[in-house]
mmCIF file with all atom_site columns, C-alpha atoms in Angstrom:
data_model
loop_
_atom_site.group_PDB
_atom_site.id
_atom_site.type_symbol
_atom_site.label_atom_id
_atom_site.label_alt_id
_atom_site.label_comp_id
_atom_site.label_asym_id
_atom_site.label_entity_id
_atom_site.label_seq_id
_atom_site.pdbx_PDB_ins_code
_atom_site.Cartn_x
_atom_site.Cartn_y
_atom_site.Cartn_z
_atom_site.occupancy
_atom_site.B_iso_or_equiv
_atom_site.pdbx_formal_charge
_atom_site.auth_seq_id
_atom_site.auth_comp_id
_atom_site.auth_asym_id
_atom_site.auth_atom_id
_atom_site.pdbx_PDB_model_num
ATOM 1   C CA . MET P 1 1   ? -33.676 -46.403 -46.396 1.00 55.00 ? 881  MET P CA 1
ATOM 2   C CA . MET P 1 2   ? -33.439 -43.999 -43.455 1.00 56.00 ? 882  MET P CA 1
ATOM 3   C CA . HIS P 1 3   ? -34.492 -40.961 -45.520 1.00 58.00 ? 883  HIS P CA 1
ATOM 4   C CA . LYS P 1 4   ? -37.677 -42.716 -46.721 1.00 71.00 ? 884  LYS P CA 1
ATOM 5   C CA . LEU P 1 5   ? -39.129 -43.028 -43.213 1.00 73.00 ? 885  LEU P CA 1
ATOM 6   C CA . SER P 1 6   ? -42.368 -41.228 -42.372 1.00 78.00 ? 886  SER P CA 1
ATOM 7   C CA . ASP P 1 7   ? -42.437 -38.434 -39.767 1.00 77.00 ? 887  ASP P CA 1
ATOM 8   C CA . ASP P 1 8   ? -44.003 -40.866 -37.277 1.00 83.00 ? 888  ASP P CA 1
ATOM 9   C CA . GLU P 1 9   ? -41.270 -43.453 -37.900 1.00 84.00 ? 889  GLU P CA 1
ATOM 10  C CA . ARG P 1 10  ? -38.594 -40.794 -37.492 1.00 83.00 ? 890  ARG P CA 1
ATOM 11  C CA . ARG P 1 11  ? -40.137 -39.612 -34.217 1.00 86.00 ? 891  ARG P CA 1
ATOM 12  C CA . ARG P 1 12  ? -40.415 -43.199 -32.993 1.00 89.00 ? 892  ARG P CA 1
ATOM 13  C CA . LEU P 1 13  ? -36.715 -43.792 -33.739 1.00 89.00 ? 893  LEU P CA 1
ATOM 14  C CA . ILE P 1 14  ? -35.751 -40.795 -31.544 1.00 90.00 ? 894  ILE P CA 1
ATOM 15  C CA . THR P 1 15  ? -38.348 -41.641 -28.867 1.00 91.00 ? 895  THR P CA 1
ATOM 16  C CA . ASP P 1 16  ? -36.984 -45.211 -28.701 1.00 92.00 ? 896  ASP P CA 1
ATOM 17  C CA . PHE P 1 17  ? -33.470 -43.806 -28.324 1.00 91.00 ? 897  PHE P CA 1
ATOM 18  C CA . ILE P 1 18  ? -34.561 -41.524 -25.440 1.00 88.00 ? 898  ILE P CA 1
ATOM 19  C CA . ASP P 1 19  ? -36.600 -44.324 -23.789 1.00 89.00 ? 899  ASP P CA 1
ATOM 20  C CA . ASP P 1 20  ? -33.640 -46.698 -24.072 1.00 88.00 ? 900  ASP P CA 1
ATOM 21  C CA . THR P 1 21  ? -31.091 -44.253 -22.665 1.00 86.00 ? 901  THR P CA 1
ATOM 22  C CA . PHE P 1 22  ? -33.196 -42.435 -20.031 1.00 82.00 ? 902  PHE P CA 1
ATOM 23  C CA . GLY P 1 23  ? -35.933 -44.985 -19.343 1.00 80.00 ? 903  GLY P CA 1
ATOM 24  C CA . GLY P 1 24  ? -36.362 -46.177 -15.768 1.00 78.00 ? 904  GLY P CA 1
ATOM 25  C CA . LEU P 1 25  ? -33.980 -43.544 -14.397 1.00 74.00 ? 905  LEU P CA 1
ATOM 26  C CA . ASP P 1 26  ? -34.770 -40.455 -12.381 1.00 74.00 ? 906  ASP P CA 1
ATOM 27  C CA . ALA P 1 27  ? -32.512 -38.283 -14.533 1.00 70.00 ? 907  ALA P CA 1
ATOM 28  C CA . ASN P 1 28  ? -32.714 -34.502 -14.739 1.00 69.00 ? 908  ASN P CA 1
ATOM 29  C CA . ALA P 1 29  ? -36.399 -34.030 -15.671 1.00 75.00 ? 909  ALA P CA 1
ATOM 30  C CA . GLU P 1 30  ? -35.806 -30.689 -17.401 1.00 75.00 ? 910  GLU P CA 1
ATOM 31  C CA . PHE P 1 31  ? -33.101 -32.259 -19.554 1.00 76.00 ? 911  PHE P CA 1
ATOM 32  C CA . VAL P 1 32  ? -35.261 -35.292 -20.461 1.00 79.00 ? 912  VAL P CA 1
ATOM 33  C CA . ASP P 1 33  ? -38.167 -32.949 -21.310 1.00 81.00 ? 913  ASP P CA 1
ATOM 34  C CA . MET P 1 34  ? -35.827 -30.943 -23.522 1.00 80.00 ? 914  MET P CA 1
ATOM 35  C CA . MET P 1 35  ? -34.696 -34.154 -25.268 1.00 82.00 ? 915  MET P CA 1
ATOM 36  C CA . ARG P 1 36  ? -38.316 -35.280 -25.802 1.00 82.00 ? 916  ARG P CA 1
ATOM 37  C CA . SER P 1 37  ? -39.475 -31.903 -27.112 1.00 83.00 ? 917  SER P CA 1
ATOM 38  C CA . ALA P 1 38  ? -36.565 -31.606 -29.570 1.00 84.00 ? 918  ALA P CA 1
ATOM 39  C CA . MET P 1 39  ? -37.748 -34.008 -32.263 1.00 86.00 ? 919  MET P CA 1
ATOM 40  C CA . PRO P 1 40  ? -36.403 -34.043 -35.811 1.00 86.00 ? 920  PRO P CA 1
ATOM 41  C CA . ASP P 1 41  ? -39.059 -32.335 -37.921 1.00 84.00 ? 921  ASP P CA 1
ATOM 42  C CA . ARG P 1 42  ? -37.813 -32.607 -41.469 1.00 78.00 ? 922  ARG P CA 1
ATOM 43  C CA . PRO P 1 43  ? -39.487 -30.313 -44.013 1.00 82.00 ? 923  PRO P CA 1
ATOM 44  C CA . ASP P 1 44  ? -41.504 -31.910 -46.842 1.00 83.00 ? 924  ASP P CA 1
ATOM 45  C CA . ASP P 1 45  ? -38.885 -30.822 -49.362 1.00 88.00 ? 925  ASP P CA 1
ATOM 46  C CA . PRO P 1 46  ? -35.621 -31.098 -47.411 1.00 89.00 ? 926  PRO P CA 1
ATOM 47  C CA . GLU P 1 47  ? -32.298 -29.675 -48.530 1.00 91.00 ? 927  GLU P CA 1
ATOM 48  C CA . PRO P 1 48  ? -29.540 -32.247 -49.202 1.00 92.00 ? 928  PRO P CA 1
ATOM 49  C CA . ASP P 1 49  ? -27.745 -31.260 -45.960 1.00 93.00 ? 929  ASP P CA 1
ATOM 50  C CA . GLN P 1 50  ? -30.979 -31.933 -44.018 1.00 93.00 ? 930  GLN P CA 1
ATOM 51  C CA . VAL P 1 51  ? -31.283 -35.387 -45.592 1.00 91.00 ? 931  VAL P CA 1
ATOM 52  C CA . ASP P 1 52  ? -27.622 -36.121 -44.770 1.00 94.00 ? 932  ASP P CA 1
ATOM 53  C CA . ALA P 1 53  ? -28.099 -34.859 -41.197 1.00 94.00 ? 933  ALA P CA 1
ATOM 54  C CA . TRP P 1 54  ? -31.165 -37.066 -40.761 1.00 92.00 ? 934  TRP P CA 1
ATOM 55  C CA . VAL P 1 55  ? -29.295 -40.176 -41.979 1.00 92.00 ? 935  VAL P CA 1
ATOM 56  C CA . GLU P 1 56  ? -26.382 -39.393 -39.637 1.00 95.00 ? 936  GLU P CA 1
ATOM 57  C CA . LEU P 1 57  ? -28.732 -38.728 -36.692 1.00 94.00 ? 937  LEU P CA 1
ATOM 58  C CA . ALA P 1 58  ? -30.584 -41.997 -37.297 1.00 92.00 ? 938  ALA P CA 1
ATOM 59  C CA . GLU P 1 59  ? -27.268 -43.891 -37.408 1.00 94.00 ? 939  GLU P CA 1
ATOM 60  C CA . LEU P 1 60  ? -26.004 -42.088 -34.294 1.00 94.00 ? 940  LEU P CA 1
ATOM 61  C CA . THR P 1 61  ? -29.114 -42.945 -32.261 1.00 94.00 ? 941  THR P CA 1
ATOM 62  C CA . GLN P 1 62  ? -28.786 -46.590 -33.316 1.00 93.00 ? 942  GLN P CA 1
ATOM 63  C CA . ASP P 1 63  ? -25.091 -46.742 -32.336 1.00 94.00 ? 943  ASP P CA 1
ATOM 64  C CA . SER P 1 64  ? -24.823 -48.967 -29.241 1.00 94.00 ? 944  SER P CA 1
ATOM 65  C CA . ASP P 1 65  ? -21.631 -47.243 -28.053 1.00 93.00 ? 945  ASP P CA 1
ATOM 66  C CA . PHE P 1 66  ? -23.289 -43.809 -28.224 1.00 93.00 ? 946  PHE P CA 1
ATOM 67  C CA . ARG P 1 67  ? -26.391 -45.181 -26.475 1.00 92.00 ? 947  ARG P CA 1
ATOM 68  C CA . ALA P 1 68  ? -24.162 -46.535 -23.689 1.00 91.00 ? 948  ALA P CA 1
ATOM 69  C CA . ALA P 1 69  ? -22.427 -43.135 -23.347 1.00 89.00 ? 949  ALA P CA 1
ATOM 70  C CA . VAL P 1 70  ? -25.782 -41.315 -23.088 1.00 87.00 ? 950  VAL P CA 1
ATOM 71  C CA . ARG P 1 71  ? -27.034 -43.944 -20.637 1.00 87.00 ? 951  ARG P CA 1
ATOM 72  C CA . ARG P 1 72  ? -23.953 -43.221 -18.465 1.00 86.00 ? 952  ARG P CA 1
ATOM 73  C CA . MET P 1 73  ? -24.851 -39.506 -18.554 1.00 83.00 ? 953  MET P CA 1
ATOM 74  C CA . ALA P 1 74  ? -28.441 -40.341 -17.527 1.00 82.00 ? 954  ALA P CA 1
ATOM 75  C CA . GLU P 1 75  ? -27.238 -42.647 -14.728 1.00 83.00 ? 955  GLU P CA 1
ATOM 76  C CA . TYR P 1 76  ? -24.907 -39.907 -13.518 1.00 79.00 ? 956  TYR P CA 1
ATOM 77  C CA . GLN P 1 77  ? -27.787 -37.394 -13.481 1.00 76.00 ? 957  GLN P CA 1
ATOM 78  C CA . ALA P 1 78  ? -29.977 -39.877 -11.591 1.00 76.00 ? 958  ALA P CA 1
ATOM 79  C CA . ALA P 1 79  ? -27.221 -40.519 -9.017  1.00 75.00 ? 959  ALA P CA 1
ATOM 80  C CA . GLU P 1 80  ? -26.774 -36.750 -8.537  1.00 74.00 ? 960  GLU P CA 1
ATOM 81  C CA . ARG P 1 81  ? -30.534 -36.307 -8.071  1.00 68.00 ? 961  ARG P CA 1
ATOM 82  C CA . ALA P 1 82  ? -30.583 -39.155 -5.553  1.00 69.00 ? 962  ALA P CA 1
ATOM 83  C CA . GLN P 1 83  ? -28.024 -37.151 -3.565  1.00 70.00 ? 963  GLN P CA 1
ATOM 84  C CA . GLY P 1 84  ? -30.301 -34.111 -3.632  1.00 64.00 ? 964  GLY P CA 1
ATOM 85  C CA . ASP P 1 85  ? -29.297 -32.214 -6.791  1.00 64.00 ? 965  ASP P CA 1
ATOM 86  C CA . VAL P 1 86  ? -32.451 -30.420 -7.942  1.00 59.00 ? 966  VAL P CA 1
ATOM 87  C CA . THR P 1 87  ? -30.623 -27.594 -9.709  1.00 60.00 ? 967  THR P CA 1
ATOM 88  C CA . GLY P 1 88  ? -32.129 -28.320 -13.167 1.00 56.00 ? 968  GLY P CA 1
ATOM 89  C CA . LEU P 1 89  ? -30.458 -27.100 -16.345 1.00 56.00 ? 969  LEU P CA 1
ATOM 90  C CA . HIS P 1 90  ? -27.410 -24.885 -16.086 1.00 66.00 ? 970  HIS P CA 1
ATOM 91  C CA . HIS P 1 91  ? -27.567 -22.420 -18.972 1.00 72.00 ? 971  HIS P CA 1
ATOM 92  C CA . ASP P 1 92  ? -26.094 -19.589 -16.854 1.00 82.00 ? 972  ASP P CA 1
ATOM 93  C CA . LEU P 1 93  ? -23.225 -21.785 -15.728 1.00 84.00 ? 973  LEU P CA 1
ATOM 94  C CA . THR P 1 94  ? -22.555 -22.878 -19.309 1.00 83.00 ? 974  THR P CA 1
ATOM 95  C CA . GLU P 1 95  ? -22.532 -19.227 -20.420 1.00 87.00 ? 975  GLU P CA 1
ATOM 96  C CA . THR P 1 96  ? -20.068 -18.364 -17.630 1.00 91.00 ? 976  THR P CA 1
ATOM 97  C CA . VAL P 1 97  ? -17.755 -21.206 -18.707 1.00 90.00 ? 977  VAL P CA 1
ATOM 98  C CA . ARG P 1 98  ? -18.096 -20.213 -22.382 1.00 89.00 ? 978  ARG P CA 1
ATOM 99  C CA . ASP P 1 99  ? -17.267 -16.587 -21.548 1.00 93.00 ? 979  ASP P CA 1
ATOM 100 C CA . ARG P 1 100 ? -14.352 -17.095 -19.122 1.00 95.00 ? 980  ARG P CA 1
ATOM 101 C CA . VAL P 1 101 ? -12.714 -20.040 -20.863 1.00 94.00 ? 981  VAL P CA 1
ATOM 102 C CA . GLY P 1 102 ? -13.390 -18.506 -24.264 1.00 93.00 ? 982  GLY P CA 1
ATOM 103 C CA . ARG P 1 103 ? -11.387 -15.423 -23.302 1.00 95.00 ? 983  ARG P CA 1
ATOM 104 C CA . ALA P 1 104 ? -8.512  -17.557 -21.931 1.00 96.00 ? 984  ALA P CA 1
ATOM 105 C CA . PHE P 1 105 ? -8.630  -19.754 -25.044 1.00 91.00 ? 985  PHE P CA 1
ATOM 106 C CA . ASP P 1 106 ? -8.608  -16.718 -27.372 1.00 93.00 ? 986  ASP P CA 1
ATOM 107 C CA . ALA P 1 107 ? -5.693  -15.218 -25.406 1.00 96.00 ? 987  ALA P CA 1
ATOM 108 C CA . GLY P 1 108 ? -3.697  -18.408 -26.045 1.00 96.00 ? 988  GLY P CA 1
ATOM 109 C CA . ILE P 1 109 ? -3.483  -19.379 -22.373 1.00 97.00 ? 989  ILE P CA 1
ATOM 110 C CA . ALA P 1 110 ? -2.520  -23.043 -22.048 1.00 97.00 ? 990  ALA P CA 1
ATOM 111 C CA . PRO P 1 111 ? -4.790  -25.107 -19.762 1.00 96.00 ? 991  PRO P CA 1
ATOM 112 C CA . ALA P 1 112 ? -1.903  -26.328 -17.585 1.00 95.00 ? 992  ALA P CA 1
ATOM 113 C CA . SER P 1 113 ? -0.208  -22.893 -17.323 1.00 96.00 ? 993  SER P CA 1
ATOM 114 C CA . ALA P 1 114 ? -0.149  -20.673 -14.250 1.00 96.00 ? 994  ALA P CA 1
ATOM 115 C CA . GLU P 1 115 ? -2.192  -18.064 -16.176 1.00 97.00 ? 995  GLU P CA 1
ATOM 116 C CA . ALA P 1 116 ? -5.095  -20.543 -16.267 1.00 97.00 ? 996  ALA P CA 1
ATOM 117 C CA . THR P 1 117 ? -5.276  -20.824 -12.465 1.00 96.00 ? 997  THR P CA 1
ATOM 118 C CA . PRO P 1 118 ? -7.409  -17.690 -11.821 1.00 96.00 ? 998  PRO P CA 1
ATOM 119 C CA . VAL P 1 119 ? -9.836  -18.805 -14.548 1.00 96.00 ? 999  VAL P CA 1
ATOM 120 C CA . ILE P 1 120 ? -10.242 -22.236 -12.914 1.00 96.00 ? 1000 ILE P CA 1
ATOM 121 C CA . ASP P 1 121 ? -10.482 -20.720 -9.430  1.00 96.00 ? 1001 ASP P CA 1
ATOM 122 C CA . ALA P 1 122 ? -13.284 -18.386 -10.574 1.00 96.00 ? 1002 ALA P CA 1
ATOM 123 C CA . LEU P 1 123 ? -15.164 -21.249 -12.243 1.00 95.00 ? 1003 LEU P CA 1
ATOM 124 C CA . THR P 1 124 ? -14.882 -23.689 -9.328  1.00 95.00 ? 1004 THR P CA 1
ATOM 125 C CA . ALA P 1 125 ? -16.150 -20.911 -7.034  1.00 95.00 ? 1005 ALA P CA 1
ATOM 126 C CA . ARG P 1 126 ? -19.124 -20.457 -9.363  1.00 93.00 ? 1006 ARG P CA 1
ATOM 127 C CA . TYR P 1 127 ? -19.862 -24.215 -9.431  1.00 90.00 ? 1007 TYR P CA 1
ATOM 128 C CA . ALA P 1 128 ? -19.528 -24.380 -5.628  1.00 93.00 ? 1008 ALA P CA 1
ATOM 129 C CA . HIS P 1 129 ? -22.045 -21.546 -5.298  1.00 91.00 ? 1009 HIS P CA 1
ATOM 130 C CA . THR P 1 130 ? -24.504 -23.055 -7.828  1.00 87.00 ? 1010 THR P CA 1
ATOM 131 C CA . PHE P 1 131 ? -24.440 -26.502 -6.225  1.00 85.00 ? 1011 PHE P CA 1
ATOM 132 C CA . GLY P 1 132 ? -24.209 -25.337 -2.606  1.00 88.00 ? 1012 GLY P CA 1
ATOM 133 C CA . ARG P 1 133 ? -20.872 -27.105 -2.066  1.00 89.00 ? 1013 ARG P CA 1
ATOM 134 C CA . ALA P 1 134 ? -17.530 -26.134 -0.577  1.00 94.00 ? 1014 ALA P CA 1
ATOM 135 C CA . ASP P 1 135 ? -14.947 -24.964 -3.133  1.00 95.00 ? 1015 ASP P CA 1
ATOM 136 C CA . ASP P 1 136 ? -12.383 -27.634 -2.246  1.00 95.00 ? 1016 ASP P CA 1
ATOM 137 C CA . ALA P 1 137 ? -10.486 -30.606 -3.680  1.00 94.00 ? 1017 ALA P CA 1
ATOM 138 C CA . ASP P 1 138 ? -13.627 -32.787 -3.471  1.00 93.00 ? 1018 ASP P CA 1
ATOM 139 C CA . LEU P 1 139 ? -15.522 -30.292 -5.608  1.00 93.00 ? 1019 LEU P CA 1
ATOM 140 C CA . ARG P 1 140 ? -12.746 -30.316 -8.210  1.00 94.00 ? 1020 ARG P CA 1
ATOM 141 C CA . HIS P 1 141 ? -12.746 -34.138 -8.410  1.00 93.00 ? 1021 HIS P CA 1
ATOM 142 C CA . TRP P 1 142 ? -16.558 -34.127 -8.635  1.00 90.00 ? 1022 TRP P CA 1
ATOM 143 C CA . LEU P 1 143 ? -16.486 -31.466 -11.352 1.00 91.00 ? 1023 LEU P CA 1
ATOM 144 C CA . LEU P 1 144 ? -13.820 -33.320 -13.328 1.00 92.00 ? 1024 LEU P CA 1
ATOM 145 C CA . ALA P 1 145 ? -15.904 -36.533 -13.267 1.00 88.00 ? 1025 ALA P CA 1
ATOM 146 C CA . ARG P 1 146 ? -18.959 -34.528 -14.338 1.00 84.00 ? 1026 ARG P CA 1
ATOM 147 C CA . LEU P 1 147 ? -17.082 -32.924 -17.254 1.00 87.00 ? 1027 LEU P CA 1
ATOM 148 C CA . GLU P 1 148 ? -15.607 -36.246 -18.395 1.00 86.00 ? 1028 GLU P CA 1
ATOM 149 C CA . ILE P 1 149 ? -19.003 -37.987 -18.394 1.00 84.00 ? 1029 ILE P CA 1
ATOM 150 C CA . ALA P 1 150 ? -20.683 -35.115 -20.240 1.00 80.00 ? 1030 ALA P CA 1
ATOM 151 C CA . GLY P 1 151 ? -17.755 -34.565 -22.601 1.00 79.00 ? 1031 GLY P CA 1
ATOM 152 C CA . ASP P 1 152 ? -18.626 -37.104 -25.322 1.00 82.00 ? 1032 ASP P CA 1
ATOM 153 C CA . PRO P 1 153 ? -18.384 -35.110 -28.578 1.00 85.00 ? 1033 PRO P CA 1
ATOM 154 C CA . ARG P 1 154 ? -21.204 -37.207 -30.085 1.00 90.00 ? 1034 ARG P CA 1
ATOM 155 C CA . ALA P 1 155 ? -23.668 -35.609 -27.647 1.00 87.00 ? 1035 ALA P CA 1
ATOM 156 C CA . GLU P 1 156 ? -22.938 -32.187 -29.111 1.00 87.00 ? 1036 GLU P CA 1
ATOM 157 C CA . ARG P 1 157 ? -23.144 -33.720 -32.598 1.00 92.00 ? 1037 ARG P CA 1
ATOM 158 C CA . TYR P 1 158 ? -26.663 -34.978 -31.782 1.00 92.00 ? 1038 TYR P CA 1
ATOM 159 C CA . TRP P 1 159 ? -27.857 -31.408 -31.076 1.00 89.00 ? 1039 TRP P CA 1
ATOM 160 C CA . TYR P 1 160 ? -26.004 -30.059 -34.116 1.00 92.00 ? 1040 TYR P CA 1
ATOM 161 C CA . LEU P 1 161 ? -27.731 -32.585 -36.415 1.00 94.00 ? 1041 LEU P CA 1
ATOM 162 C CA . LEU P 1 162 ? -31.141 -31.792 -34.900 1.00 92.00 ? 1042 LEU P CA 1
ATOM 163 C CA . ALA P 1 163 ? -30.536 -28.093 -35.582 1.00 92.00 ? 1043 ALA P CA 1
ATOM 164 C CA . VAL P 1 164 ? -29.643 -28.773 -39.235 1.00 94.00 ? 1044 VAL P CA 1
ATOM 165 C CA . ILE P 1 165 ? -32.695 -31.040 -39.767 1.00 92.00 ? 1045 ILE P CA 1
ATOM 166 C CA . ASN P 1 166 ? -35.095 -28.583 -38.128 1.00 91.00 ? 1046 ASN P CA 1
ATOM 167 C CA . GLY P 1 167 ? -33.593 -25.473 -39.719 1.00 92.00 ? 1047 GLY P CA 1
ATOM 168 C CA . TRP P 1 168 ? -32.689 -24.053 -36.294 1.00 92.00 ? 1048 TRP P CA 1
ATOM 169 C CA . PRO P 1 169 ? -29.679 -21.783 -35.819 1.00 91.00 ? 1049 PRO P CA 1
ATOM 170 C CA . VAL P 1 170 ? -26.704 -24.097 -35.391 1.00 87.00 ? 1050 VAL P CA 1
ATOM 171 C CA . PRO P 1 171 ? -25.205 -23.480 -31.943 1.00 79.00 ? 1051 PRO P CA 1
ATOM 172 C CA . PRO P 1 172 ? -21.466 -22.751 -31.821 1.00 83.00 ? 1052 PRO P CA 1
ATOM 173 C CA . SER P 1 173 ? -19.451 -25.720 -30.642 1.00 86.00 ? 1053 SER P CA 1
ATOM 174 C CA . LEU P 1 174 ? -18.631 -25.725 -26.939 1.00 86.00 ? 1054 LEU P CA 1
ATOM 175 C CA . ALA P 1 175 ? -16.219 -28.652 -27.366 1.00 87.00 ? 1055 ALA P CA 1
ATOM 176 C CA . PRO P 1 176 ? -13.018 -26.520 -27.452 1.00 89.00 ? 1056 PRO P CA 1
ATOM 177 C CA . VAL P 1 177 ? -14.171 -24.595 -24.363 1.00 90.00 ? 1057 VAL P CA 1
ATOM 178 C CA . PHE P 1 178 ? -15.055 -27.670 -22.320 1.00 89.00 ? 1058 PHE P CA 1
ATOM 179 C CA . THR P 1 179 ? -11.948 -29.545 -23.508 1.00 91.00 ? 1059 THR P CA 1
ATOM 180 C CA . TRP P 1 180 ? -9.806  -26.646 -22.253 1.00 95.00 ? 1060 TRP P CA 1
ATOM 181 C CA . PHE P 1 181 ? -11.760 -26.515 -18.960 1.00 94.00 ? 1061 PHE P CA 1
ATOM 182 C CA . THR P 1 182 ? -11.398 -30.286 -18.455 1.00 93.00 ? 1062 THR P CA 1
ATOM 183 C CA . GLU P 1 183 ? -7.663  -30.255 -19.246 1.00 95.00 ? 1063 GLU P CA 1
ATOM 184 C CA . ALA P 1 184 ? -7.045  -27.275 -16.954 1.00 96.00 ? 1064 ALA P CA 1
ATOM 185 C CA . LEU P 1 185 ? -8.980  -28.891 -14.120 1.00 94.00 ? 1065 LEU P CA 1
ATOM 186 C CA . ARG P 1 186 ? -7.273  -32.266 -14.657 1.00 94.00 ? 1066 ARG P CA 1
ATOM 187 C CA . ALA P 1 187 ? -3.833  -30.592 -14.507 1.00 94.00 ? 1067 ALA P CA 1
ATOM 188 C CA . ARG P 1 188 ? -4.755  -29.131 -11.100 1.00 91.00 ? 1068 ARG P CA 1
ATOM 189 C CA . THR P 1 189 ? -6.455  -32.175 -9.543  1.00 86.00 ? 1069 THR P CA 1
ATOM 190 C CA . ARG P 1 190 ? -3.420  -34.382 -10.184 1.00 70.00 ? 1070 ARG P CA 1
ATOM 191 C CA . GLN P 1 191 ? -1.148  -32.087 -8.186  1.00 53.00 ? 1071 GLN P CA 1
#
């Protein structure tokens, strides 16, 4: 049974998952380091929710479809790095998206509405600045592809389960924010 595994076996399961999905690729080194350092460390006397989270995490990391999705993310990162992206992790950018989209979301602004345009314009300008690119149609197509590849809800679930197992504060879900951002951007790149 998954919950009877030793700490070493649990770590090996996650290490195998990371090796399988990121192995042999020059993905974002800071991200891979973060993945490798965030191991499930179940307490000796776990709570039932920690046991359940461990079982779900083990199943998730064994899921071939999820592995393929994470591998696509890693391949995307490697391709970006090959083109010169050395920008590392983007916590500030994520916070900006969370803040700006969060306010639009809370105000009930629909992603495809005219009211969403200034929000998207401000965010694409920020991405253009961060990545040293022109704020143009190419950037918007690039950003949309990036959001779609990174937008697998199971990736967020992975971090949520790790937080539960390790007794870390559970981060608020960014899925509604990034779904809104993706939909708003998609509505504008079609036009």
